[in-house]
Short mmCIF file of C-alpha atoms and ligand atoms in Angstrom, two decimals:
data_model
loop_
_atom_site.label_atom_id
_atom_site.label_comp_id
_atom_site.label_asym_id
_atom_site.label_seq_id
_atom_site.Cartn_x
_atom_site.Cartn_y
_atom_site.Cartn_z
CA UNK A 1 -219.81 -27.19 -27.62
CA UNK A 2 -216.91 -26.95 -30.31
CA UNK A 3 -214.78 -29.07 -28.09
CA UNK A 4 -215.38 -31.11 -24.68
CA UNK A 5 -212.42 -29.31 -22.89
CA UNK A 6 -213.51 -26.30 -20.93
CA UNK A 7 -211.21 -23.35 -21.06
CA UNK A 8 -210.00 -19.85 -19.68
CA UNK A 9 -210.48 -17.83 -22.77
CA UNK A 10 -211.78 -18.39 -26.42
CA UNK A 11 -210.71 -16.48 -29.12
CA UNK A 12 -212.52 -16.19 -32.83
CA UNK A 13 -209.96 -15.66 -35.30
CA UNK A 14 -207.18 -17.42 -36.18
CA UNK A 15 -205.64 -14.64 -38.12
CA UNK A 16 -202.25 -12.88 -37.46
CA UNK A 17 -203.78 -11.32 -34.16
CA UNK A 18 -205.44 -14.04 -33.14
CA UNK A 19 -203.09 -16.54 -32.93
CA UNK A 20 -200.17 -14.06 -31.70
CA UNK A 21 -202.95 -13.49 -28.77
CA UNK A 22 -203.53 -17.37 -28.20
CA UNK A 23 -200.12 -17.71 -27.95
CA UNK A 24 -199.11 -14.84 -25.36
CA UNK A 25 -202.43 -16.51 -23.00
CA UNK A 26 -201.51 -19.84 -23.15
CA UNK A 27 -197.49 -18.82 -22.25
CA UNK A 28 -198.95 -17.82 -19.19
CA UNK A 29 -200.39 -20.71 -18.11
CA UNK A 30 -203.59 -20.42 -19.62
CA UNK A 31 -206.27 -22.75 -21.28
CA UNK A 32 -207.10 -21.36 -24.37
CA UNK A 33 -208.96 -22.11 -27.64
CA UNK A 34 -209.04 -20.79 -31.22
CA UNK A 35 -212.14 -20.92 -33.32
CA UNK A 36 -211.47 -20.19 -37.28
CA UNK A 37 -214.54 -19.98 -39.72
CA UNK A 38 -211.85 -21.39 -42.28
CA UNK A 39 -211.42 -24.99 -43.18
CA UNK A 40 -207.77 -24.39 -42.75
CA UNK A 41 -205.34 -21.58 -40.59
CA UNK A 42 -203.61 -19.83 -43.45
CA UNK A 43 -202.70 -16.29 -44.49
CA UNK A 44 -203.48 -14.96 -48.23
CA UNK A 45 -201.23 -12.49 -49.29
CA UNK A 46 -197.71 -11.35 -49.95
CA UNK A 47 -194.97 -9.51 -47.48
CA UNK A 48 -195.01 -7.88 -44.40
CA UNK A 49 -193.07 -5.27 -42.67
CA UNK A 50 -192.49 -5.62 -38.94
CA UNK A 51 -190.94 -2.73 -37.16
CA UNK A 52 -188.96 -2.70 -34.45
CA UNK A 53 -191.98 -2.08 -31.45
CA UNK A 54 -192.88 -6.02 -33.22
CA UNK A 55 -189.59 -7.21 -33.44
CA UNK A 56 -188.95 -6.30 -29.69
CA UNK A 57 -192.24 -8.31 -28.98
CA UNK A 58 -190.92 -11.18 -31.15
CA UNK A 59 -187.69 -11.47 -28.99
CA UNK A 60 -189.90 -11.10 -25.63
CA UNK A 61 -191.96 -14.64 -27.54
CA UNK A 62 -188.64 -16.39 -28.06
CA UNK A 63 -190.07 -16.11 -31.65
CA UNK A 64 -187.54 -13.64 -32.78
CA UNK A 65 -184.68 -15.88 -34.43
CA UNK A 66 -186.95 -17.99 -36.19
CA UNK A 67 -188.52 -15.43 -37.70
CA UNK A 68 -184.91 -13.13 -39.14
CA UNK A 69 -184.46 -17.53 -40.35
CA UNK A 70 -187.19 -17.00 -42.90
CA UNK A 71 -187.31 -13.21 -42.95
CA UNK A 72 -185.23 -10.39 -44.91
CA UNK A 73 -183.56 -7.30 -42.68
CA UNK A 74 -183.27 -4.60 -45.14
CA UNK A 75 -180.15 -2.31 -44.75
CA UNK A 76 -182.49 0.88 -45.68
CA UNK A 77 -185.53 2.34 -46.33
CA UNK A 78 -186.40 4.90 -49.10
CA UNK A 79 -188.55 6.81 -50.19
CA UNK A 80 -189.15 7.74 -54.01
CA UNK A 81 -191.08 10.50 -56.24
CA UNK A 82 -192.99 7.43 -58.41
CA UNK A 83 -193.15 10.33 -61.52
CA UNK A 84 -189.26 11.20 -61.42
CA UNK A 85 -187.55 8.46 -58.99
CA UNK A 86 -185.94 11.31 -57.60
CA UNK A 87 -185.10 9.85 -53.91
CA UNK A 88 -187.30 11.99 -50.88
CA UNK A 89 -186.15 10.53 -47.59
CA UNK A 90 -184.69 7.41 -46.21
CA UNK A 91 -183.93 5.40 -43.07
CA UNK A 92 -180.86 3.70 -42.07
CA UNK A 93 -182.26 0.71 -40.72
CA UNK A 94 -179.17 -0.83 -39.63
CA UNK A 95 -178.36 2.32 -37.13
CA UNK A 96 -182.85 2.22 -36.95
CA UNK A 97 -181.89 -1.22 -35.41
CA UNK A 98 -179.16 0.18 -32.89
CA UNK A 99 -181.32 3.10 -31.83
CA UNK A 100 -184.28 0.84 -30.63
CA UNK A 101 -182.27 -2.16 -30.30
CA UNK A 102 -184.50 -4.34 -32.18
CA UNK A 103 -184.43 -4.60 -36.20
CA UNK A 104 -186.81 -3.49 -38.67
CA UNK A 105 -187.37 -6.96 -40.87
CA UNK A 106 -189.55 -8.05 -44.26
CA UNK A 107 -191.18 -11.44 -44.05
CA UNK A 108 -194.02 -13.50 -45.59
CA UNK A 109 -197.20 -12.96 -44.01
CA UNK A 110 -197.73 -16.73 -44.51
CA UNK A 111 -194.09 -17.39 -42.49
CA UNK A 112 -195.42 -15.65 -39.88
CA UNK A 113 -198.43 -16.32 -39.37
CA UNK A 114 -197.13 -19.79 -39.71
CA UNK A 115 -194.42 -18.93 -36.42
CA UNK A 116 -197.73 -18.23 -34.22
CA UNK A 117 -199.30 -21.51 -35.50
CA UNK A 118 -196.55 -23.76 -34.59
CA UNK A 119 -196.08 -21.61 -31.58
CA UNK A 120 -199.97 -22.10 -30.48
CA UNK A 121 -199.11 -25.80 -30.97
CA UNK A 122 -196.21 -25.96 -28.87
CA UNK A 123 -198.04 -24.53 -25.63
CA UNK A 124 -201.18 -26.53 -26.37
CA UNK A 125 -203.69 -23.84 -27.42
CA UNK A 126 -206.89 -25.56 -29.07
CA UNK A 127 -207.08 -24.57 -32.98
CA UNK A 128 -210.27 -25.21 -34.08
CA UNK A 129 -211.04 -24.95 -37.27
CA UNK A 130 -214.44 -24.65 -39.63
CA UNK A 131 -216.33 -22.34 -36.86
CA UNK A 132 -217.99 -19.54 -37.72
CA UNK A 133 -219.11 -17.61 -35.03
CA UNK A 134 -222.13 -15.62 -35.24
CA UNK A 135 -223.40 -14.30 -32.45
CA UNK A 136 -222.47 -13.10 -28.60
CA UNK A 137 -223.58 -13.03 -25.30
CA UNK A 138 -222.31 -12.12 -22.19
CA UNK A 139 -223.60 -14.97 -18.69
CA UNK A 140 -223.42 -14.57 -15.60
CA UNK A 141 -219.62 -16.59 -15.48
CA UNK A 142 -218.08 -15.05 -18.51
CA UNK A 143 -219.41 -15.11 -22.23
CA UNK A 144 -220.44 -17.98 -24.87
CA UNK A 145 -220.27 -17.45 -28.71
CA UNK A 146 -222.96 -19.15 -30.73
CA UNK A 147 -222.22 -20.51 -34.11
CA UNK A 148 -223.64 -20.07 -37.45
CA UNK A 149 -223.77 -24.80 -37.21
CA UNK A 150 -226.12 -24.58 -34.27
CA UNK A 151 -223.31 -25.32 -31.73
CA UNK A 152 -222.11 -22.67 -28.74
CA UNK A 153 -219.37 -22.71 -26.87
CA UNK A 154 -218.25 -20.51 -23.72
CA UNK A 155 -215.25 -19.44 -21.28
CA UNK A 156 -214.73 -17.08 -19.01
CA UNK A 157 -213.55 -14.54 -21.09
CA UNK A 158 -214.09 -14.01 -24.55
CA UNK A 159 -211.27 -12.37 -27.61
CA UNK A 160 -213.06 -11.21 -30.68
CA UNK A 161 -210.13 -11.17 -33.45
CA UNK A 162 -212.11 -11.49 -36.39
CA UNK A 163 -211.03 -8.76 -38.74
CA UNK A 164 -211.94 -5.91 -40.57
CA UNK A 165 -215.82 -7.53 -41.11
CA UNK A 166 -215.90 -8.31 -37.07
CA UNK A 167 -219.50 -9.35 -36.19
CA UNK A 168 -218.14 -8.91 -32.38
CA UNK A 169 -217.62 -5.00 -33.02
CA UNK A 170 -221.64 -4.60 -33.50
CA UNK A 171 -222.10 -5.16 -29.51
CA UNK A 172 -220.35 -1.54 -29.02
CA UNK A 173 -220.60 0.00 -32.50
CA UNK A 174 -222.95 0.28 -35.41
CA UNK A 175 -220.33 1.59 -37.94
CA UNK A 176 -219.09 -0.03 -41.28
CA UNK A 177 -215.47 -0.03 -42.97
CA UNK A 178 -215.21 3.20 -44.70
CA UNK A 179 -214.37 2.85 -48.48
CA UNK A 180 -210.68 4.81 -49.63
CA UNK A 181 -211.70 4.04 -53.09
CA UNK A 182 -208.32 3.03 -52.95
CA UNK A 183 -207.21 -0.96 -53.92
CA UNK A 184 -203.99 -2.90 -53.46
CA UNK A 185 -202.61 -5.28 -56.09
CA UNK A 186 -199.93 -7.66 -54.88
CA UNK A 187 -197.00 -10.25 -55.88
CA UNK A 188 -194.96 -12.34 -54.51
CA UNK A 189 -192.75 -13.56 -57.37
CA UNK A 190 -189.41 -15.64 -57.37
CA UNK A 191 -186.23 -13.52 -58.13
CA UNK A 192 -185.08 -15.18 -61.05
CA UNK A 193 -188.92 -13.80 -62.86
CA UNK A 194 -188.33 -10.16 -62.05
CA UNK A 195 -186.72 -9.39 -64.92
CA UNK A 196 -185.24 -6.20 -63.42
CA UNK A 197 -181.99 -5.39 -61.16
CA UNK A 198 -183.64 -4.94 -57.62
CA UNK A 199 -181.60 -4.05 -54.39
CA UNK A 200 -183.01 -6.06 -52.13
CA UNK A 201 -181.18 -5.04 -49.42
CA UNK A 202 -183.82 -1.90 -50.05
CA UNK A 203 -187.53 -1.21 -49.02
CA UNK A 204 -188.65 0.86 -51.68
CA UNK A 205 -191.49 3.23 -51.62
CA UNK A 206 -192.81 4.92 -54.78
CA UNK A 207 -195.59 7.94 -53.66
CA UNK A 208 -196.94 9.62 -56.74
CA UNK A 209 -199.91 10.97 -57.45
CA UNK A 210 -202.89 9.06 -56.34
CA UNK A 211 -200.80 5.78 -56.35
CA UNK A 212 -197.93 3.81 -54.98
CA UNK A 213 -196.11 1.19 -55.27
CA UNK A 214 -193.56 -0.57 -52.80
CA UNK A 215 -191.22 -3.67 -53.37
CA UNK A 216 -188.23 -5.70 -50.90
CA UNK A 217 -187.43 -8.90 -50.78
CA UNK A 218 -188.92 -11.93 -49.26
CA UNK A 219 -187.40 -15.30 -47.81
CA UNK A 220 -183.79 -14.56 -47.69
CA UNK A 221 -183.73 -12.97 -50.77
CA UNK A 222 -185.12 -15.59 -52.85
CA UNK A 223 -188.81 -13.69 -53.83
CA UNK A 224 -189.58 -10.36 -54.41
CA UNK A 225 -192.53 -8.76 -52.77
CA UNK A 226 -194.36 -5.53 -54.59
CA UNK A 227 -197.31 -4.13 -53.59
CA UNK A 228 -198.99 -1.59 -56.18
CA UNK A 229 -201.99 0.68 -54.63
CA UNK A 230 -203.66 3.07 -56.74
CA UNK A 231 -207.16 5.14 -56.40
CA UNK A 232 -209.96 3.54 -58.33
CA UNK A 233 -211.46 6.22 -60.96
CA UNK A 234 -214.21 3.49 -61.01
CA UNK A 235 -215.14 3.52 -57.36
CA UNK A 236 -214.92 7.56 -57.47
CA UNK A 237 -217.78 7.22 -60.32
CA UNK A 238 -219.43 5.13 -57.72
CA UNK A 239 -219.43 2.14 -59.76
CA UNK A 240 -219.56 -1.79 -58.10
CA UNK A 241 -217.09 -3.20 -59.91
CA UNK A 242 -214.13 -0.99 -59.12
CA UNK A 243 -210.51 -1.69 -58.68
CA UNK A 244 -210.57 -4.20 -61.49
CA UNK A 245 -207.09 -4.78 -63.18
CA UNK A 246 -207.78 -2.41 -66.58
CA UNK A 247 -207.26 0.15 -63.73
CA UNK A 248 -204.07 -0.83 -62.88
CA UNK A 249 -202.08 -0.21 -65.88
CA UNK A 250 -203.23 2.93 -66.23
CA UNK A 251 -202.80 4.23 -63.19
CA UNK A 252 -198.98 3.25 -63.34
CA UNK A 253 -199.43 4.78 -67.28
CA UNK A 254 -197.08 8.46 -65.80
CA UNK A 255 -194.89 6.82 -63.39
CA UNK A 256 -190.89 6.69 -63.58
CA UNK A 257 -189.64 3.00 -65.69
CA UNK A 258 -188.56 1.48 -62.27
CA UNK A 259 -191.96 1.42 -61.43
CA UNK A 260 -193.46 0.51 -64.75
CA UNK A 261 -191.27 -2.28 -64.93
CA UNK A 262 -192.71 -3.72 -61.66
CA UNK A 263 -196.22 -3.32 -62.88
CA UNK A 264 -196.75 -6.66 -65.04
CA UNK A 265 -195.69 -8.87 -62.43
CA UNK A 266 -198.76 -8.01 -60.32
CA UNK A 267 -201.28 -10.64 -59.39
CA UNK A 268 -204.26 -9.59 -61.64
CA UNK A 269 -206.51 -12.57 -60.16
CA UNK A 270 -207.24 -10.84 -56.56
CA UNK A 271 -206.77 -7.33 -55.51
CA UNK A 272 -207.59 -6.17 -51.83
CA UNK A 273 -210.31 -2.54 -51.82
CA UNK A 274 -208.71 -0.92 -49.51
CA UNK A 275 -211.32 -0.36 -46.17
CA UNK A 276 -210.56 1.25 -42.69
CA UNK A 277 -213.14 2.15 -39.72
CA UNK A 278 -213.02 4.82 -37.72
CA UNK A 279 -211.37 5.05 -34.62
CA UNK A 280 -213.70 3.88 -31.42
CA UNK A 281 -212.30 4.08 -27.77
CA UNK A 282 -214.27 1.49 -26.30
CA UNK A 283 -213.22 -2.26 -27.22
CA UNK A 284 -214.88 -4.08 -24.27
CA UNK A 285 -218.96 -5.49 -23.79
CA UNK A 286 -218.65 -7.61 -20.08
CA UNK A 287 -216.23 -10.29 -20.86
CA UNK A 288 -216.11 -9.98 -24.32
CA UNK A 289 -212.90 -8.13 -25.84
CA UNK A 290 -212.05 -6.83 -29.41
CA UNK A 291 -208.40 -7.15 -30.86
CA UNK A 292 -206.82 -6.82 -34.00
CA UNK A 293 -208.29 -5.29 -37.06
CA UNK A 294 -211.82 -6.06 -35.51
CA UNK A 295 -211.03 -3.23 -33.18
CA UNK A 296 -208.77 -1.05 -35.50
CA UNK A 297 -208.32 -1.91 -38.68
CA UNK A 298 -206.42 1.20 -40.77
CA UNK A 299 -205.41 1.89 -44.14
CA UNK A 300 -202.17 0.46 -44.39
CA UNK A 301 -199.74 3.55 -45.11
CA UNK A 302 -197.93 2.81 -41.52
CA UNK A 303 -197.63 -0.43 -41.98
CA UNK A 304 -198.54 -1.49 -38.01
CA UNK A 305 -201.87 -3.25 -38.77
CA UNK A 306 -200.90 -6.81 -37.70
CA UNK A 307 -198.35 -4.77 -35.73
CA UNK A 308 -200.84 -3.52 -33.46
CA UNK A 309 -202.90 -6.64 -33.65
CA UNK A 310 -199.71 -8.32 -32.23
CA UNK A 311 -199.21 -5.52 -29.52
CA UNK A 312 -202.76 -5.97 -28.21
CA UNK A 313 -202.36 -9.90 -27.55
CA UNK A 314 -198.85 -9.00 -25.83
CA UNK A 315 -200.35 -5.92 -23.53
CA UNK A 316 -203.34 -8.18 -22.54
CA UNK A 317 -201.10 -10.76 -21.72
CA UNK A 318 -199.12 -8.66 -19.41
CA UNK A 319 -202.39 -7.19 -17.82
CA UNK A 320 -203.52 -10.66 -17.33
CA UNK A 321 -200.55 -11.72 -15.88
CA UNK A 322 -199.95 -8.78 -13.28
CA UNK A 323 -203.83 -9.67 -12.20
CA UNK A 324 -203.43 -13.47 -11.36
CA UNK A 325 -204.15 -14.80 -7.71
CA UNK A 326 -201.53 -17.95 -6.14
CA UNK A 327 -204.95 -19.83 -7.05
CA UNK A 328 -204.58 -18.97 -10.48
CA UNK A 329 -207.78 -16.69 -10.39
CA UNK A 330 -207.74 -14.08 -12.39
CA UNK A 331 -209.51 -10.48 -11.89
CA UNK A 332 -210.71 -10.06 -15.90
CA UNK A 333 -212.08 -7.01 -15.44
CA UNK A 334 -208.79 -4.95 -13.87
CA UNK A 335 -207.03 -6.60 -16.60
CA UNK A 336 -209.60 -5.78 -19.89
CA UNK A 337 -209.38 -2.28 -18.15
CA UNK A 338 -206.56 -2.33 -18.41
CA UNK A 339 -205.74 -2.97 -21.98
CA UNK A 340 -208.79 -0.75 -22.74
CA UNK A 341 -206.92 2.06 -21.07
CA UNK A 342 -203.78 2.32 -22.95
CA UNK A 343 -204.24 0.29 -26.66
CA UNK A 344 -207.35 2.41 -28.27
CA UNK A 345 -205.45 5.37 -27.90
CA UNK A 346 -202.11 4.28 -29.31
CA UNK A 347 -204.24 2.48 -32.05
CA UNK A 348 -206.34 5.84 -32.37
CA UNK A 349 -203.03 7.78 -33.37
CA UNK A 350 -202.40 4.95 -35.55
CA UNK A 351 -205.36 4.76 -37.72
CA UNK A 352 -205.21 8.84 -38.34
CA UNK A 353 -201.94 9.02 -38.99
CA UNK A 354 -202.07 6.29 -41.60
CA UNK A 355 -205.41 8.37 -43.40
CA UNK A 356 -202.70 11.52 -43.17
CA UNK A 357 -200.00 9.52 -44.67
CA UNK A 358 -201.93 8.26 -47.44
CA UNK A 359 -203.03 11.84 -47.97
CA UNK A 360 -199.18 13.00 -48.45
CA UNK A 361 -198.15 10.11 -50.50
CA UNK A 362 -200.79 11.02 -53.24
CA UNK A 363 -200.84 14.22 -53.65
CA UNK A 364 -200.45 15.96 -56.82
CA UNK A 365 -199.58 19.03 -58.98
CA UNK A 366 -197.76 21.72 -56.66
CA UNK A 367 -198.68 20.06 -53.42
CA UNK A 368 -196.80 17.10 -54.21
CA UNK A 369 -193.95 19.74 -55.20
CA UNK A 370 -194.14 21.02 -51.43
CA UNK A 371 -194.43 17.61 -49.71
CA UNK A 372 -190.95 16.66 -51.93
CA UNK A 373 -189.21 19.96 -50.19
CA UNK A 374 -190.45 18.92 -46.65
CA UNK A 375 -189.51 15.21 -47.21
CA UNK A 376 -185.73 15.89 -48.55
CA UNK A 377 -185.74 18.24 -45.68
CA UNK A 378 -185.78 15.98 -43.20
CA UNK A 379 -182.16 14.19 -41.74
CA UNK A 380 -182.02 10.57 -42.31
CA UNK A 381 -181.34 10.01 -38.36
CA UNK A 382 -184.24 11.87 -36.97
CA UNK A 383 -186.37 9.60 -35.74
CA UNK A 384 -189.30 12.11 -35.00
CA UNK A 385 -192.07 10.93 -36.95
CA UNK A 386 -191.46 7.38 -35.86
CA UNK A 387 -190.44 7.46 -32.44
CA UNK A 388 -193.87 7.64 -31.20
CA UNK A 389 -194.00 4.26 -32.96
CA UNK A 390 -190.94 2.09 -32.73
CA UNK A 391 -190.09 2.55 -28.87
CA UNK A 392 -191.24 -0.10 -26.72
CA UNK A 393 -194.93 -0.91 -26.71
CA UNK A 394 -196.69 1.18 -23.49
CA UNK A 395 -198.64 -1.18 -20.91
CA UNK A 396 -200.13 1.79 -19.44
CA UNK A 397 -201.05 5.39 -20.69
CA UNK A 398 -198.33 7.07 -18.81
CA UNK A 399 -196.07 5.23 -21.10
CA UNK A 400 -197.20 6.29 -23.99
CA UNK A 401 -194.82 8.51 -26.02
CA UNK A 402 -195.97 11.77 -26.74
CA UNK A 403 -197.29 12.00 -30.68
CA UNK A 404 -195.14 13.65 -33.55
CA UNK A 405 -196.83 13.98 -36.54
CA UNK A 406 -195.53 16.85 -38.96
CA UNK A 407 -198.84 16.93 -40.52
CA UNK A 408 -202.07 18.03 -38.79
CA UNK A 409 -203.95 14.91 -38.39
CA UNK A 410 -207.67 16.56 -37.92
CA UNK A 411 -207.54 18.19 -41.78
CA UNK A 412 -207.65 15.78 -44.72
CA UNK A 413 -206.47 19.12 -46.65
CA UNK A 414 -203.02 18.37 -46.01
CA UNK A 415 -201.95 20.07 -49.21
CA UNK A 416 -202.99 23.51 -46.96
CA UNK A 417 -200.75 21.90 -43.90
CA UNK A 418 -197.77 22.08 -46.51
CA UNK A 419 -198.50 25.36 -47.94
CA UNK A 420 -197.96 26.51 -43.75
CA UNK A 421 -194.98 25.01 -43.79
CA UNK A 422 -191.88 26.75 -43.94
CA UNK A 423 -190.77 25.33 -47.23
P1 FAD B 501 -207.40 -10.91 -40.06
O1 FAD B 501 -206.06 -11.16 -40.64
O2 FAD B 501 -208.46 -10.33 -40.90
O3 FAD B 501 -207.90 -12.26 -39.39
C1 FAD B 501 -209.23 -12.46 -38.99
C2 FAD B 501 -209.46 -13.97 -38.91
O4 FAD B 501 -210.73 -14.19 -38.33
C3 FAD B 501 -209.46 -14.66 -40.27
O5 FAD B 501 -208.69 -15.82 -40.19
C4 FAD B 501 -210.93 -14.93 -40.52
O6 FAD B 501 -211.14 -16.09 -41.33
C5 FAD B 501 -211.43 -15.15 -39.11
N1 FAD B 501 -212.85 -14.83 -38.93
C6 FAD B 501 -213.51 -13.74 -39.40
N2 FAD B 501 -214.80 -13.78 -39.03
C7 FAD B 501 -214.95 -14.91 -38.30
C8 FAD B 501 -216.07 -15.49 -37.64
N3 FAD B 501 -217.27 -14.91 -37.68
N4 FAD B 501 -215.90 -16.66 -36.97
C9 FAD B 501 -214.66 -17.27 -36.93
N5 FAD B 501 -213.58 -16.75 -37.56
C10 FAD B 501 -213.72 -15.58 -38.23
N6 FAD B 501 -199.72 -4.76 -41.37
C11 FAD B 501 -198.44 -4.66 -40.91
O7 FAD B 501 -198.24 -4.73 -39.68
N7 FAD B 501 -197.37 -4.49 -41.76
C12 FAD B 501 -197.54 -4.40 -43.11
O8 FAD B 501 -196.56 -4.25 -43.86
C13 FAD B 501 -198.87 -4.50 -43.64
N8 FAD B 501 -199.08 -4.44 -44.98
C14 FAD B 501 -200.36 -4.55 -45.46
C15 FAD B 501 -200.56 -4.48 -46.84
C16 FAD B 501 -201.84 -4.59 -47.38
C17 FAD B 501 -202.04 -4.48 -48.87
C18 FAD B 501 -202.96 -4.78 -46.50
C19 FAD B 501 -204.35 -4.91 -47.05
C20 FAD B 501 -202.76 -4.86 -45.10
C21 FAD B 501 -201.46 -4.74 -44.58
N9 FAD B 501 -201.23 -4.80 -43.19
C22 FAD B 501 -199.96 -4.69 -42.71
C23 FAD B 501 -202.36 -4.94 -42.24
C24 FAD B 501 -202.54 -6.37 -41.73
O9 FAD B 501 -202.65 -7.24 -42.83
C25 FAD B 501 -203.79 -6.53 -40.87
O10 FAD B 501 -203.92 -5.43 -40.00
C26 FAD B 501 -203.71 -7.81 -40.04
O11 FAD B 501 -203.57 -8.93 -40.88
C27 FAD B 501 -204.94 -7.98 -39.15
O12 FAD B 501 -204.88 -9.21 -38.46
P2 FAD B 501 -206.15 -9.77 -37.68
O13 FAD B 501 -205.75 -11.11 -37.17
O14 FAD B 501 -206.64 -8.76 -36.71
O15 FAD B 501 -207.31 -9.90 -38.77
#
């Protein structure tokens, strides 16, 4: 075994959703341990925007004020044509913040991911480090992970958060991460090297044609975080070694100077291929449970990938919870039921809105034309297209808010969806 101390639940991955998971068992009383194939817990990687459906789950953690300490809360959102910087649409996040009473706030992946360590620490979760799990089986008393050292380890239930590459998701799924062709190039840079006037009381969105690129501020204002995603010409031509960084310049080459300038501060020594899977309604084998990105893991348009990795630790916890005898027993499967009934459907909408979104942003030639009509159509303070998102996260289907979406998610020929509009 990993450790001598037997436990209530293991759970592989110590990423964003693992962690926030650990942390929302062990609050309830429960023994709880965290095996990471990494030497270290860590986070690669630049900003993060957490809406207000995380925010509210942040407060719920007592995690909340810590996190606005080393966080940014942006007074608005907006969104930009990248070829003419014309603005499209914004959001008022400070009245965003009084309509769903919880703000919308920028912070450092690495900060939070950080909170949920320290937080696993506090309530005594087990981090384990340098275990690589690679294979699963359910017994007769719950479920044991075997790793790729030789060594197993069991509890009675087990949470499979290992990301986009989950070996976990082959018990109910034989599917791979489809490839967007697109890639993401990020920076995290200190203010005084940007070089450029930035108001960083902003989140900016550039959507142009076949790329974007989005910037706001990091750590109280102090970095700047910029995130430039493009689609690779290379990986269309179906070449391996696509996304490379004598892509990126030129696929900024037409945009407006505000985004140009951004440009050479990208990190050119790592770039993240942008993957997603598609959808699956079933997360749970016996006692073994997917969460995170393992189960749903979307292109990142919405911005609600560790989002929802967060919700599904905090739903499970509840379920758990509600399900828990005076002898501390607790009836697994009503409470994996559960979260099975209500999360792959949110996460569902989720995943095919984000392909939709991505669709909009990129467009080109007249359709991008049309999608700027529809966009400067819409009033700043209607919350349609996100309410679905930012209420408070449903425990049960019957709470789950009906879907807005003002473009048909089954067609990928959303250029035809705006040409039916009445723009
Ligand atoms: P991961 O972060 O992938 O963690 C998985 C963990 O499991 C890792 O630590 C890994 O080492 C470990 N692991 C893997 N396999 C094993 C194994 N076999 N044994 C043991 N350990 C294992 N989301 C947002 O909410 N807001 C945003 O603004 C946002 N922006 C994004 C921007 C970009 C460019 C990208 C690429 C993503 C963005 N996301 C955003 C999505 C978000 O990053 C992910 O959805 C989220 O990090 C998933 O967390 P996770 O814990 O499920 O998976």
């Amino acid at each position: 075994a990993t450790s001598a101390n037997p436990v209530d639940v293991l759970i592989v991955g110590g990423g964003i959703g693992g962690l926030s998971a650990a942390f929302a068992l062990a609050r309830e009383g429960l023994r709880v341990r965290v095996l990471e194939q990494a030497p270290e817990f860590g986070e690669v990687g630049a900003g993060l925007q957490i809406a207000p459906n995380c925010t509210r789950i942040l407060h719920d953690y007592g995690l909340l004020e810590e996190a606005k300490s080393l966080g940014v809360l942006p007074k608005s959102m907006v969104m930009r044509d990248a070829v003419d910087g014309s603005e499209l649409t914004r959001l008022d996040l400070v009245d965003l913040e009084r309509a769903y009473g919880f703000p919308y706030m920028v912070i450092h992946r690495s900060d939070l991911h950080h909170i949920f360590l320290h937080a696993c620490r506090r309530v005594g979760v087990d981090l384990v480090t340098d275990a690589r799990v690679s294979g699963y089986e359910n017994t007769a008393s719950g479920a044991r992970v075997l790793l790729a050292d030789g060594r197993a380890d069991e509890a009675g239930i087990v949470i499979a958060a290992d990301g986009l590459h989950s070996v976990a998701r082959r018990l109910l799924v034989e599917d791979e991460p489809v490839n967007s062709s697109y890639v993401a190039y990020r920076a995290a840079v200190p203010i005084e090297q940007v070089g450029r006037d930035v108001d960083l009381s902003e989140v900016s969105v550039h959507v142009g044609p076949r790329c974007h690129f989005v910037h706001y501020g990091l750590r109280g204002g102090e970095m700047l975080n910029q995130v430039a995603v493009f689609e690779s010409p290379k990986a269309l031509a179906g070449e391996e070694d696509w996304g490379t960084p004598d892509e990126l310049d030129v696929a900024f080459a037409a945009t407006c100077p505000e985004v140009r300038a951004g440009i050479p501060l990208m990190w050119r020594d790592r770039w993240w291929r942008m993957f997603d899977r598609a959808p699956i309604m079933t997360w749970v084998e016996g006692n073994i449970a997917l969460l995170g990105d393992a189960a749903h893991p979307p292109l990142q348009y919405m911005a609600q990938g560790a989002i929802m990795a967060i919700e599904d630790g905090w739903v499970l916890a509840k379920h758990v919870a509600a399900r828990r005898a005076e002898d501390g027993a607790i009836d697994w499967q009503g409470a994996l039921a559960a979260y099975e009934a209500v999360r792959p459907e949110h996460c569902r909408r989720v995943l095919t809105t984000a392909r939709a979104w991505g669709e909009l942003w990129h467009l080109d030639g007249v359709a991008r034309l049309q999608r700027n009509t529809l966009l400067r159509a819409r009033d700043t303070y209607d919350y349609s297209f996100t309410e679905w998102i930012y209420g408070p996260t449903a425990l049960t289907p019957e709470e789950e808010p009906p879907m807005f979406s003002p473009i048909p998610l089954d067609s990928v020929d959303v250029s035809d969806l705006i040409g039916r509009a009445e723009v």
